[in-house]
Amino acid sequence: MSETEFIIEPGRQDIIMTHVFDAPRDVVFKAMSDPELIPRWWGQRGNPAIVDEADVRPGGRWRFLHRDDDGNEYGFRGVYHDVVAPERVVQTFEFEGLPGHVCLETITLEEVDGKTKYTGLSVYQSVEDRDGMAASGMQDGARESLELLAELVAELLSKANS
Amino acid sequence: MSETEFIIEPGRQDIIMTHVFDAPRDVVFKAMSDPELIPRWWGQRGNPAIVDEADVRPGGRWRFLHRDDDGNEYGFRGVYHDVVAPERVVQTFEFEGLPGHVCLETITLEEVDGKTKYTGLSVYQSVEDRDGMAASGMQDGARESLELLAELVAELLSKANS
């Protein structure tokens, strides 16, 4: 399985992550943006995210929740600026536990030799916000999400081919 | 009249601009966010912006146009992530002439000694985008907009006090 790679350069305000999916990009786009499929990958293995709101269109709002084993809920929310199937989503992102700290996410899908390169660019309001996010261990969470997304993509592909 | 100040540091992805208004922040917030008043300051002196859409609430979309003397139109658009009266607006921003280049704007109003400090933070997807924006002379346009906003604020204040 493809690795997820991160670019986190000192002094910058962004985090870039890339992952190559062995599938056409319309399948990756569907897995990524279909509200019914989002819980499958936007969470942890064995603990699907709860989709409170996912109005996937420009100006639409999204709000997803993680619930831990003790029943605590952690909310995340934002709005979609652009949803251009099957190539690009631009959205805002805020963890409700740190209100007022917002980032801008740009997810781009490119077809390369029959595979799909996913690039997620997150731009933070300050270097401190970016450094805090990198220090929080978001890489492990993002890596797990993209692994789950890859499994979902493989499942969709296998259904489409059967 | 207060000066507009810019912080544009080399290698960063943001532009910060500040302006002090001689008015309480609820008046500044109203002038800044009322769709009927936006054309008065979101444009150039003698050439008000055209408000195509201004749904000023989280998830709402905005689209403003500049029309030049030859009738050419220049569109700008985005979505509101947060609208917290009278203290903060977080929104996306895209010039339709450069599609795909989006920035995240955070406008914060703070009351300081009876005046209102406006801070506009714009975070770009790359240093190159930020540098391109700074090189485009956006500072002159922003300075003029904030001057017009200051005049509008003074007018609202004078009406409220009369």
PDB file of C-alpha atoms in Angstrom:
ATOM      1  CA  MET A   1       0.000   0.000   0.000  1.00  0.00           C
ATOM      2  CA  SER A   2       1.143   3.530  -0.793  1.00  0.00           C
ATOM      3  CA  GLU A   3       2.667   5.562   2.011  1.00  0.00           C
ATOM      4  CA  THR A   4       1.333   8.917   3.088  1.00  0.00           C
ATOM      5  CA  GLU A   5       4.047  11.549   2.909  1.00  0.00           C
ATOM      6  CA  PHE A   6       4.174  14.868   4.727  1.00  0.00           C
ATOM      7  CA  ILE A   7       5.989  18.097   3.961  1.00  0.00           C
ATOM      8  CA  ILE A   8       6.260  20.259   7.070  1.00  0.00           C
ATOM      9  CA  GLU A   9       9.009  22.847   6.594  1.00  0.00           C
ATOM     10  CA  PRO A  10      10.230  25.020   9.459  1.00  0.00           C
ATOM     11  CA  GLY A  11       8.832  28.548   9.567  1.00  0.00           C
ATOM     12  CA  ARG A  12       6.040  27.902   7.083  1.00  0.00           C
ATOM     13  CA  GLN A  13       2.292  28.064   7.683  1.00  0.00           C
ATOM     14  CA  ASP A  14       1.327  24.932   5.803  1.00  0.00           C
ATOM     15  CA  ILE A  15       1.304  21.164   5.929  1.00  0.00           C
ATOM     16  CA  ILE A  16       1.251  19.224   2.670  1.00  0.00           C
ATOM     17  CA  MET A  17       0.373  15.544   2.580  1.00  0.00           C
ATOM     18  CA  THR A  18       0.338  13.241  -0.404  1.00  0.00           C
ATOM     19  CA  HIS A  19      -0.900   9.731  -1.026  1.00  0.00           C
ATOM     20  CA  VAL A  20      -1.144   7.723  -4.246  1.00  0.00           C
ATOM     21  CA  PHE A  21      -4.309   5.661  -4.743  1.00  0.00           C
ATOM     22  CA  ASP A  22      -4.318   2.765  -7.185  1.00  0.00           C
ATOM     23  CA  ALA A  23      -7.620   3.814  -8.752  1.00  0.00           C
ATOM     24  CA  PRO A  24      -9.077   6.375 -11.182  1.00  0.00           C
ATOM     25  CA  ARG A  25      -9.732   9.702  -9.613  1.00  0.00           C
ATOM     26  CA  ASP A  26     -13.515   9.648 -10.006  1.00  0.00           C
ATOM     27  CA  VAL A  27     -13.570   6.680  -7.617  1.00  0.00           C
ATOM     28  CA  VAL A  28     -11.280   8.467  -5.149  1.00  0.00           C
ATOM     29  CA  PHE A  29     -13.385  11.613  -5.422  1.00  0.00           C
ATOM     30  CA  LYS A  30     -16.592   9.699  -4.745  1.00  0.00           C
ATOM     31  CA  ALA A  31     -15.120   7.900  -1.721  1.00  0.00           C
ATOM     32  CA  MET A  32     -13.803  11.207  -0.397  1.00  0.00           C
ATOM     33  CA  SER A  33     -16.885  13.364  -0.865  1.00  0.00           C
ATOM     34  CA  ASP A  34     -19.978  11.142  -0.588  1.00  0.00           C
ATOM     35  CA  PRO A  35     -21.579  11.978   2.811  1.00  0.00           C
ATOM     36  CA  GLU A  36     -22.655   8.341   3.200  1.00  0.00           C
ATOM     37  CA  LEU A  37     -19.056   7.165   2.788  1.00  0.00           C
ATOM     38  CA  ILE A  38     -17.311   9.866   4.846  1.00  0.00           C
ATOM     39  CA  PRO A  39     -17.754   8.013   8.196  1.00  0.00           C
ATOM     40  CA  ARG A  40     -15.856   5.049   6.751  1.00  0.00           C
ATOM     41  CA  TRP A  41     -12.569   6.930   6.491  1.00  0.00           C
ATOM     42  CA  TRP A  42     -12.924  10.256   8.377  1.00  0.00           C
ATOM     43  CA  GLY A  43     -12.217   8.682  11.726  1.00  0.00           C
ATOM     44  CA  GLN A  44     -10.288   5.881  13.259  1.00  0.00           C
ATOM     45  CA  ARG A  45     -10.275   2.212  12.455  1.00  0.00           C
ATOM     46  CA  GLY A  46     -13.203   0.644  14.329  1.00  0.00           C
ATOM     47  CA  ASN A  47     -14.541   4.067  15.302  1.00  0.00           C
ATOM     48  CA  PRO A  48     -16.280   5.732  12.367  1.00  0.00           C
ATOM     49  CA  ALA A  49     -16.811   9.478  12.397  1.00  0.00           C
ATOM     50  CA  ILE A  50     -20.328  10.801  12.904  1.00  0.00           C
ATOM     51  CA  VAL A  51     -21.484  13.048  10.095  1.00  0.00           C
ATOM     52  CA  ASP A  52     -23.650  15.751  11.661  1.00  0.00           C
ATOM     53  CA  GLU A  53     -23.755  17.835   8.482  1.00  0.00           C
ATOM     54  CA  ALA A  54     -22.171  17.366   5.031  1.00  0.00           C
ATOM     55  CA  ASP A  55     -23.625  19.677   2.430  1.00  0.00           C
ATOM     56  CA  VAL A  56     -20.928  19.035  -0.159  1.00  0.00           C
ATOM     57  CA  ARG A  57     -21.254  22.066  -2.479  1.00  0.00           C
ATOM     58  CA  PRO A  58     -19.800  25.584  -2.539  1.00  0.00           C
ATOM     59  CA  GLY A  59     -21.220  27.392   0.479  1.00  0.00           C
ATOM     60  CA  GLY A  60     -22.299  24.136   2.098  1.00  0.00           C
ATOM     61  CA  ARG A  61     -21.375  23.463   5.700  1.00  0.00           C
ATOM     62  CA  TRP A  62     -19.826  20.326   7.161  1.00  0.00           C
ATOM     63  CA  ARG A  63     -19.562  19.113  10.757  1.00  0.00           C
ATOM     64  CA  PHE A  64     -18.129  15.743  11.769  1.00  0.00           C
ATOM     65  CA  LEU A  65     -17.728  14.275  15.254  1.00  0.00           C
ATOM     66  CA  HIS A  66     -15.344  11.805  16.843  1.00  0.00           C
ATOM     67  CA  ARG A  67     -16.690   9.983  19.876  1.00  0.00           C
ATOM     68  CA  ASP A  68     -14.195   8.284  22.171  1.00  0.00           C
ATOM     69  CA  ASP A  69     -14.734   5.159  24.281  1.00  0.00           C
ATOM     70  CA  ASP A  70     -15.895   7.293  27.228  1.00  0.00           C
ATOM     71  CA  GLY A  71     -18.557   8.970  25.089  1.00  0.00           C
ATOM     72  CA  ASN A  72     -16.754  12.305  24.814  1.00  0.00           C
ATOM     73  CA  GLU A  73     -17.417  14.011  21.513  1.00  0.00           C
ATOM     74  CA  TYR A  74     -14.955  16.112  19.534  1.00  0.00           C
ATOM     75  CA  GLY A  75     -16.439  18.295  16.834  1.00  0.00           C
ATOM     76  CA  PHE A  76     -14.854  19.564  13.641  1.00  0.00           C
ATOM     77  CA  ARG A  77     -16.536  21.919  11.217  1.00  0.00           C
ATOM     78  CA  GLY A  78     -16.107  24.121   8.205  1.00  0.00           C
ATOM     79  CA  VAL A  79     -17.564  25.315   4.927  1.00  0.00           C
ATOM     80  CA  TYR A  80     -16.896  24.273   1.359  1.00  0.00           C
ATOM     81  CA  HIS A  81     -15.482  27.007  -0.871  1.00  0.00           C
ATOM     82  CA  ASP A  82     -15.156  24.836  -3.989  1.00  0.00           C
ATOM     83  CA  VAL A  83     -16.235  21.322  -4.864  1.00  0.00           C
ATOM     84  CA  VAL A  84     -15.055  20.521  -8.397  1.00  0.00           C
ATOM     85  CA  ALA A  85     -15.611  16.825  -9.180  1.00  0.00           C
ATOM     86  CA  PRO A  86     -13.417  14.872  -9.636  1.00  0.00           C
ATOM     87  CA  GLU A  87     -10.444  17.120  -9.135  1.00  0.00           C
ATOM     88  CA  ARG A  88     -10.594  19.528  -6.226  1.00  0.00           C
ATOM     89  CA  VAL A  89     -12.178  20.476  -2.919  1.00  0.00           C
ATOM     90  CA  VAL A  90     -11.361  23.710  -1.076  1.00  0.00           C
ATOM     91  CA  GLN A  91     -12.769  24.016   2.420  1.00  0.00           C
ATOM     92  CA  THR A  92     -12.227  25.570   5.811  1.00  0.00           C
ATOM     93  CA  PHE A  93     -11.471  23.445   8.875  1.00  0.00           C
ATOM     94  CA  GLU A  94     -11.844  24.201  12.586  1.00  0.00           C
ATOM     95  CA  PHE A  95     -11.562  21.950  15.630  1.00  0.00           C
ATOM     96  CA  GLU A  96     -14.291  23.066  18.010  1.00  0.00           C
ATOM     97  CA  GLY A  97     -11.953  22.383  20.943  1.00  0.00           C
ATOM     98  CA  LEU A  98      -9.746  25.242  19.710  1.00  0.00           C
ATOM     99  CA  PRO A  99     -12.296  27.783  18.511  1.00  0.00           C
ATOM    100  CA  GLY A 100     -11.079  30.634  16.372  1.00  0.00           C
ATOM    101  CA  HIS A 101      -8.194  28.638  14.900  1.00  0.00           C
ATOM    102  CA  VAL A 102      -9.234  27.990  11.327  1.00  0.00           C
ATOM    103  CA  CYS A 103      -7.305  26.511   8.454  1.00  0.00           C
ATOM    104  CA  LEU A 104      -7.859  26.407   4.711  1.00  0.00           C
ATOM    105  CA  GLU A 105      -7.641  22.965   3.120  1.00  0.00           C
ATOM    106  CA  THR A 106      -7.142  22.342  -0.581  1.00  0.00           C
ATOM    107  CA  ILE A 107      -7.446  18.741  -1.718  1.00  0.00           C
ATOM    108  CA  THR A 108      -6.341  18.089  -5.278  1.00  0.00           C
ATOM    109  CA  LEU A 109      -6.636  14.798  -7.173  1.00  0.00           C
ATOM    110  CA  GLU A 110      -4.431  14.250 -10.231  1.00  0.00           C
ATOM    111  CA  GLU A 111      -4.373  11.195 -12.489  1.00  0.00           C
ATOM    112  CA  VAL A 112      -0.850   9.909 -13.005  1.00  0.00           C
ATOM    113  CA  ASP A 113      -0.320   6.694 -15.009  1.00  0.00           C
ATOM    114  CA  GLY A 114      -3.746   5.310 -14.138  1.00  0.00           C
ATOM    115  CA  LYS A 115      -3.299   6.082 -10.451  1.00  0.00           C
ATOM    116  CA  THR A 116      -4.511   9.080  -8.499  1.00  0.00           C
ATOM    117  CA  LYS A 117      -2.233  11.389  -6.592  1.00  0.00           C
ATOM    118  CA  TYR A 118      -3.975  13.004  -3.640  1.00  0.00           C
ATOM    119  CA  THR A 119      -2.434  16.241  -2.352  1.00  0.00           C
ATOM    120  CA  GLY A 120      -3.847  17.818   0.784  1.00  0.00           C
ATOM    121  CA  LEU A 121      -2.602  21.329   1.503  1.00  0.00           C
ATOM    122  CA  SER A 122      -3.553  22.840   4.861  1.00  0.00           C
ATOM    123  CA  VAL A 123      -2.719  26.486   5.440  1.00  0.00           C
ATOM    124  CA  TYR A 124      -2.877  27.834   8.989  1.00  0.00           C
ATOM    125  CA  GLN A 125      -3.439  31.357  10.309  1.00  0.00           C
ATOM    126  CA  SER A 126       0.033  31.388  11.879  1.00  0.00           C
ATOM    127  CA  VAL A 127       3.259  29.401  12.062  1.00  0.00           C
ATOM    128  CA  GLU A 128       2.364  28.714  15.717  1.00  0.00           C
ATOM    129  CA  ASP A 129      -0.976  27.154  14.733  1.00  0.00           C
ATOM    130  CA  ARG A 130       0.762  25.040  12.095  1.00  0.00           C
ATOM    131  CA  ASP A 131       3.468  23.950  14.549  1.00  0.00           C
ATOM    132  CA  GLY A 132       0.835  23.127  17.179  1.00  0.00           C
ATOM    133  CA  MET A 133      -1.050  20.969  14.709  1.00  0.00           C
ATOM    134  CA  ALA A 134       2.134  19.157  13.644  1.00  0.00           C
ATOM    135  CA  ALA A 135       3.081  18.606  17.307  1.00  0.00           C
ATOM    136  CA  SER A 136      -0.379  17.202  18.112  1.00  0.00           C
ATOM    137  CA  GLY A 137       0.377  14.053  16.177  1.00  0.00           C
ATOM    138  CA  MET A 138      -2.079  14.836  13.388  1.00  0.00           C
ATOM    139  CA  GLN A 139       0.183  12.888  11.021  1.00  0.00           C
ATOM    140  CA  ASP A 140      -0.792   9.562  12.637  1.00  0.00           C
ATOM    141  CA  GLY A 141      -4.475  10.410  12.401  1.00  0.00           C
ATOM    142  CA  ALA A 142      -4.164  11.589   8.809  1.00  0.00           C
ATOM    143  CA  ARG A 143      -2.160   8.501   7.846  1.00  0.00           C
ATOM    144  CA  GLU A 144      -4.828   6.238   9.316  1.00  0.00           C
ATOM    145  CA  SER A 145      -7.614   8.162   7.562  1.00  0.00           C
ATOM    146  CA  LEU A 146      -5.887   7.877   4.211  1.00  0.00           C
ATOM    147  CA  GLU A 147      -5.324   4.139   4.766  1.00  0.00           C
ATOM    148  CA  LEU A 148      -9.042   3.731   5.483  1.00  0.00           C
ATOM    149  CA  LEU A 149      -9.814   5.826   2.398  1.00  0.00           C
ATOM    150  CA  ALA A 150      -7.529   3.561   0.317  1.00  0.00           C
ATOM    151  CA  GLU A 151      -9.380   0.482   1.598  1.00  0.00           C
ATOM    152  CA  LEU A 152     -12.724   2.080   0.778  1.00  0.00           C
ATOM    153  CA  VAL A 153     -11.489   3.031  -2.698  1.00  0.00           C
ATOM    154  CA  ALA A 154     -10.328  -0.571  -3.276  1.00  0.00           C
ATOM    155  CA  GLU A 155     -13.746  -1.836  -2.185  1.00  0.00           C
ATOM    156  CA  LEU A 156     -15.606   0.540  -4.526  1.00  0.00           C
ATOM    157  CA  LEU A 157     -13.285  -0.420  -7.364  1.00  0.00           C
ATOM    158  CA  SER A 158     -13.762  -4.105  -6.739  1.00  0.00           C
ATOM    159  CA  LYS A 159     -17.583  -3.677  -6.693  1.00  0.00           C
ATOM    160  CA  ALA A 160     -17.424  -1.660  -9.937  1.00  0.00           C
ATOM    161  CA  ASN A 161     -15.351  -4.419 -11.601  1.00  0.00           C
ATOM    162  CA  SER A 162     -17.408  -7.385 -10.385  1.00  0.00           C
TER     163      SER A 162
ATOM    164  CA  MET B   1      -7.140  59.936   9.857  1.00  0.00           C
ATOM    165  CA  SER B   2      -5.534  56.659  10.948  1.00  0.00           C
ATOM    166  CA  GLU B   3      -3.042  55.038   8.627  1.00  0.00           C
ATOM    167  CA  THR B   4      -3.432  51.497   7.352  1.00  0.00           C
ATOM    168  CA  GLU B   5      -0.362  49.446   8.205  1.00  0.00           C
ATOM    169  CA  PHE B   6       0.819  46.265   6.534  1.00  0.00           C
ATOM    170  CA  ILE B   7       3.014  43.436   7.781  1.00  0.00           C
ATOM    171  CA  ILE B   8       4.419  41.450   4.857  1.00  0.00           C
ATOM    172  CA  GLU B   9       7.420  39.436   6.014  1.00  0.00           C
ATOM    173  CA  PRO B  10       9.680  37.600   3.544  1.00  0.00           C
ATOM    174  CA  GLY B  11       9.044  33.870   3.213  1.00  0.00           C
ATOM    175  CA  ARG B  12       5.685  33.896   4.971  1.00  0.00           C
ATOM    176  CA  GLN B  13       2.291  33.034   3.528  1.00  0.00           C
ATOM    177  CA  ASP B  14       0.331  35.871   5.072  1.00  0.00           C
ATOM    178  CA  ILE B  15      -0.407  39.571   4.857  1.00  0.00           C
ATOM    179  CA  ILE B  16      -1.587  41.385   7.970  1.00  0.00           C
ATOM    180  CA  MET B  17      -3.160  44.801   7.793  1.00  0.00           C
ATOM    181  CA  THR B  18      -4.324  46.994  10.619  1.00  0.00           C
ATOM    182  CA  HIS B  19      -6.328  50.188  10.866  1.00  0.00           C
ATOM    183  CA  VAL B  20      -7.686  52.025  13.888  1.00  0.00           C
ATOM    184  CA  PHE B  21     -11.219  53.427  13.599  1.00  0.00           C
ATOM    185  CA  ASP B  22     -12.344  56.215  15.893  1.00  0.00           C
ATOM    186  CA  ALA B  23     -15.657  54.504  16.695  1.00  0.00           C
ATOM    187  CA  PRO B  24     -17.088  51.666  18.794  1.00  0.00           C
ATOM    188  CA  ARG B  25     -16.705  48.284  17.184  1.00  0.00           C
ATOM    189  CA  ASP B  26     -20.416  47.606  16.700  1.00  0.00           C
ATOM    190  CA  VAL B  27     -20.506  50.565  14.304  1.00  0.00           C
ATOM    191  CA  VAL B  28     -17.411  49.319  12.454  1.00  0.00           C
ATOM    192  CA  PHE B  29     -18.862  45.805  12.312  1.00  0.00           C
ATOM    193  CA  LYS B  30     -22.130  47.073  10.882  1.00  0.00           C
ATOM    194  CA  ALA B  31     -20.398  49.180   8.232  1.00  0.00           C
ATOM    195  CA  MET B  32     -18.195  46.232   7.305  1.00  0.00           C
ATOM    196  CA  SER B  33     -20.815  43.508   7.118  1.00  0.00           C
ATOM    197  CA  ASP B  34     -24.135  45.084   6.095  1.00  0.00           C
ATOM    198  CA  PRO B  35     -24.720  44.041   2.446  1.00  0.00           C
ATOM    199  CA  GLU B  36     -26.371  47.403   1.729  1.00  0.00           C
ATOM    200  CA  LEU B  37     -23.266  49.240   2.928  1.00  0.00           C
ATOM    201  CA  ILE B  38     -20.606  46.984   1.391  1.00  0.00           C
ATOM    202  CA  PRO B  39     -20.627  48.788  -2.014  1.00  0.00           C
ATOM    203  CA  ARG B  40     -19.728  52.035  -0.233  1.00  0.00           C
ATOM    204  CA  TRP B  41     -16.284  50.827   0.806  1.00  0.00           C
ATOM    205  CA  TRP B  42     -15.540  47.539  -1.039  1.00  0.00           C
ATOM    206  CA  GLY B  43     -14.408  49.317  -4.156  1.00  0.00           C
ATOM    207  CA  GLN B  44     -12.759  52.476  -5.273  1.00  0.00           C
ATOM    208  CA  ARG B  45     -13.658  56.056  -4.597  1.00  0.00           C
ATOM    209  CA  GLY B  46     -16.333  57.045  -7.112  1.00  0.00           C
ATOM    210  CA  ASN B  47     -16.713  53.450  -8.293  1.00  0.00           C
ATOM    211  CA  PRO B  48     -18.711  51.414  -5.781  1.00  0.00           C
ATOM    212  CA  ALA B  49     -18.472  47.630  -5.846  1.00  0.00           C
ATOM    213  CA  ILE B  50     -21.468  45.656  -7.114  1.00  0.00           C
ATOM    214  CA  VAL B  51     -22.780  43.158  -4.585  1.00  0.00           C
ATOM    215  CA  ASP B  52     -23.957  40.118  -6.542  1.00  0.00           C
ATOM    216  CA  GLU B  53     -24.374  37.983  -3.421  1.00  0.00           C
ATOM    217  CA  ALA B  54     -23.746  38.670   0.279  1.00  0.00           C
ATOM    218  CA  ASP B  55     -25.280  36.072   2.533  1.00  0.00           C
ATOM    219  CA  VAL B  56     -23.429  37.184   5.656  1.00  0.00           C
ATOM    220  CA  ARG B  57     -23.659  34.094   7.896  1.00  0.00           C
ATOM    221  CA  PRO B  58     -21.603  30.916   8.379  1.00  0.00           C
ATOM    222  CA  GLY B  59     -21.914  28.926   5.163  1.00  0.00           C
ATOM    223  CA  GLY B  60     -23.210  31.938   3.257  1.00  0.00           C
ATOM    224  CA  ARG B  61     -21.640  32.873  -0.038  1.00  0.00           C
ATOM    225  CA  TRP B  62     -20.450  36.286  -1.186  1.00  0.00           C
ATOM    226  CA  ARG B  63     -19.619  37.611  -4.648  1.00  0.00           C
ATOM    227  CA  PHE B  64     -18.664  41.208  -5.391  1.00  0.00           C
ATOM    228  CA  LEU B  65     -17.763  42.810  -8.714  1.00  0.00           C
ATOM    229  CA  HIS B  66     -15.638  45.722  -9.771  1.00  0.00           C
ATOM    230  CA  ARG B  67     -16.580  47.317 -13.087  1.00  0.00           C
ATOM    231  CA  ASP B  68     -13.992  49.509 -14.791  1.00  0.00           C
ATOM    232  CA  ASP B  69     -14.631  52.519 -17.050  1.00  0.00           C
ATOM    233  CA  ASP B  70     -14.654  50.267 -20.134  1.00  0.00           C
ATOM    234  CA  GLY B  71     -17.361  48.055 -18.634  1.00  0.00           C
ATOM    235  CA  ASN B  72     -15.042  45.124 -17.863  1.00  0.00           C
ATOM    236  CA  GLU B  73     -16.123  43.257 -14.753  1.00  0.00           C
ATOM    237  CA  TYR B  74     -13.817  41.644 -12.216  1.00  0.00           C
ATOM    238  CA  GLY B  75     -15.405  39.138  -9.880  1.00  0.00           C
ATOM    239  CA  PHE B  76     -14.375  38.154  -6.374  1.00  0.00           C
ATOM    240  CA  ARG B  77     -16.067  35.448  -4.342  1.00  0.00           C
ATOM    241  CA  GLY B  78     -15.907  33.294  -1.256  1.00  0.00           C
ATOM    242  CA  VAL B  79     -17.821  31.768   1.626  1.00  0.00           C
ATOM    243  CA  TYR B  80     -18.209  32.853   5.228  1.00  0.00           C
ATOM    244  CA  HIS B  81     -16.832  30.400   7.783  1.00  0.00           C
ATOM    245  CA  ASP B  82     -17.662  32.520  10.832  1.00  0.00           C
ATOM    246  CA  VAL B  83     -19.564  35.738  11.368  1.00  0.00           C
ATOM    247  CA  VAL B  84     -19.399  36.682  15.052  1.00  0.00           C
ATOM    248  CA  ALA B  85     -20.828  40.181  15.607  1.00  0.00           C
ATOM    249  CA  PRO B  86     -19.229  42.520  16.508  1.00  0.00           C
ATOM    250  CA  GLU B  87     -15.826  40.903  16.746  1.00  0.00           C
ATOM    251  CA  ARG B  88     -14.849  38.581  13.943  1.00  0.00           C
ATOM    252  CA  VAL B  89     -15.419  37.408  10.376  1.00  0.00           C
ATOM    253  CA  VAL B  90     -13.585  34.433   8.849  1.00  0.00           C
ATOM    254  CA  GLN B  91     -14.068  33.933   5.126  1.00  0.00           C
ATOM    255  CA  THR B  92     -12.478  32.581   1.989  1.00  0.00           C
ATOM    256  CA  PHE B  93     -11.469  34.884  -0.872  1.00  0.00           C
ATOM    257  CA  GLU B  94     -10.828  34.160  -4.540  1.00  0.00           C
ATOM    258  CA  PHE B  95     -10.304  36.486  -7.498  1.00  0.00           C
ATOM    259  CA  GLU B  96     -12.149  34.916 -10.414  1.00  0.00           C
ATOM    260  CA  GLY B  97      -9.391  36.100 -12.757  1.00  0.00           C
ATOM    261  CA  LEU B  98      -6.992  33.705 -10.996  1.00  0.00           C
ATOM    262  CA  PRO B  99      -9.214  30.700 -10.334  1.00  0.00           C
ATOM    263  CA  GLY B 100      -7.978  28.088  -7.902  1.00  0.00           C
ATOM    264  CA  HIS B 101      -5.957  30.576  -5.866  1.00  0.00           C
ATOM    265  CA  VAL B 102      -7.885  30.925  -2.648  1.00  0.00           C
ATOM    266  CA  CYS B 103      -6.986  32.685   0.572  1.00  0.00           C
ATOM    267  CA  LEU B 104      -8.400  32.608   4.074  1.00  0.00           C
ATOM    268  CA  GLU B 105      -9.232  35.978   5.597  1.00  0.00           C
ATOM    269  CA  THR B 106      -9.711  36.615   9.291  1.00  0.00           C
ATOM    270  CA  ILE B 107     -10.963  40.067  10.246  1.00  0.00           C
ATOM    271  CA  THR B 108     -10.853  40.848  13.956  1.00  0.00           C
ATOM    272  CA  LEU B 109     -12.200  43.966  15.651  1.00  0.00           C
ATOM    273  CA  GLU B 110     -10.899  44.864  19.119  1.00  0.00           C
ATOM    274  CA  GLU B 111     -11.970  47.817  21.264  1.00  0.00           C
ATOM    275  CA  VAL B 112      -8.971  49.772  22.528  1.00  0.00           C
ATOM    276  CA  ASP B 113      -9.543  52.990  24.518  1.00  0.00           C
ATOM    277  CA  GLY B 114     -12.880  53.689  22.869  1.00  0.00           C
ATOM    278  CA  LYS B 115     -11.469  53.114  19.394  1.00  0.00           C
ATOM    279  CA  THR B 116     -11.606  49.966  17.294  1.00  0.00           C
ATOM    280  CA  LYS B 117      -8.547  48.183  16.017  1.00  0.00           C
ATOM    281  CA  TYR B 118      -9.217  46.320  12.776  1.00  0.00           C
ATOM    282  CA  THR B 119      -6.828  43.477  11.949  1.00  0.00           C
ATOM    283  CA  GLY B 120      -7.147  41.718   8.623  1.00  0.00           C
ATOM    284  CA  LEU B 121      -5.113  38.539   8.288  1.00  0.00           C
ATOM    285  CA  SER B 122      -4.958  36.950   4.828  1.00  0.00           C
ATOM    286  CA  VAL B 123      -3.310  33.540   4.542  1.00  0.00           C
ATOM    287  CA  TYR B 124      -2.388  32.276   1.077  1.00  0.00           C
ATOM    288  CA  GLN B 125      -1.932  28.747  -0.263  1.00  0.00           C
ATOM    289  CA  SER B 126       1.742  29.424  -0.994  1.00  0.00           C
ATOM    290  CA  VAL B 127       4.467  32.000  -0.484  1.00  0.00           C
ATOM    291  CA  GLU B 128       4.316  32.583  -4.263  1.00  0.00           C
ATOM    292  CA  ASP B 129       0.606  33.445  -4.101  1.00  0.00           C
ATOM    293  CA  ARG B 130       1.268  35.779  -1.194  1.00  0.00           C
ATOM    294  CA  ASP B 131       4.176  37.454  -2.981  1.00  0.00           C
ATOM    295  CA  GLY B 132       2.108  37.791  -6.164  1.00  0.00           C
ATOM    296  CA  MET B 133      -0.673  39.489  -4.230  1.00  0.00           C
ATOM    297  CA  ALA B 134       1.769  41.858  -2.503  1.00  0.00           C
ATOM    298  CA  ALA B 135       3.400  42.675  -5.871  1.00  0.00           C
ATOM    299  CA  SER B 136       0.018  43.394  -7.474  1.00  0.00           C
ATOM    300  CA  GLY B 137      -0.328  46.598  -5.481  1.00  0.00           C
ATOM    301  CA  MET B 138      -3.152  45.274  -3.311  1.00  0.00           C
ATOM    302  CA  GLN B 139      -1.918  47.569  -0.558  1.00  0.00           C
ATOM    303  CA  ASP B 140      -3.128  50.681  -2.422  1.00  0.00           C
ATOM    304  CA  GLY B 141      -6.532  49.121  -3.010  1.00  0.00           C
ATOM    305  CA  ALA B 142      -6.835  47.945   0.584  1.00  0.00           C
ATOM    306  CA  ARG B 143      -5.742  51.342   1.914  1.00  0.00           C
ATOM    307  CA  GLU B 144      -8.394  53.077  -0.196  1.00  0.00           C
ATOM    308  CA  SER B 145     -11.075  50.597   0.936  1.00  0.00           C
ATOM    309  CA  LEU B 146     -10.255  51.148   4.581  1.00  0.00           C
ATOM    310  CA  GLU B 147     -10.311  54.934   4.067  1.00  0.00           C
ATOM    311  CA  LEU B 148     -13.768  54.619   2.517  1.00  0.00           C
ATOM    312  CA  LEU B 149     -14.807  52.366   5.392  1.00  0.00           C
ATOM    313  CA  ALA B 150     -13.550  54.968   7.882  1.00  0.00           C
ATOM    314  CA  GLU B 151     -15.613  57.663   6.139  1.00  0.00           C
ATOM    315  CA  LEU B 152     -18.686  55.418   6.211  1.00  0.00           C
ATOM    316  CA  VAL B 153     -18.113  54.660   9.905  1.00  0.00           C
ATOM    317  CA  ALA B 154     -17.839  58.397  10.647  1.00  0.00           C
ATOM    318  CA  GLU B 155     -21.100  59.002   8.780  1.00  0.00           C
ATOM    319  CA  LEU B 156     -22.944  56.248  10.692  1.00  0.00           C
ATOM    320  CA  LEU B 157     -21.569  57.586  13.958  1.00  0.00           C
ATOM    321  CA  SER B 158     -22.606  61.127  13.156  1.00  0.00           C
ATOM    322  CA  LYS B 159     -26.144  59.946  12.250  1.00  0.00           C
ATOM    323  CA  ALA B 160     -26.353  57.930  15.474  1.00  0.00           C
ATOM    324  CA  ASN B 161     -25.289  60.971  17.510  1.00  0.00           C
ATOM    325  CA  SER B 162     -27.542  63.505  15.801  1.00  0.00           C
TER     326      SER B 162
END
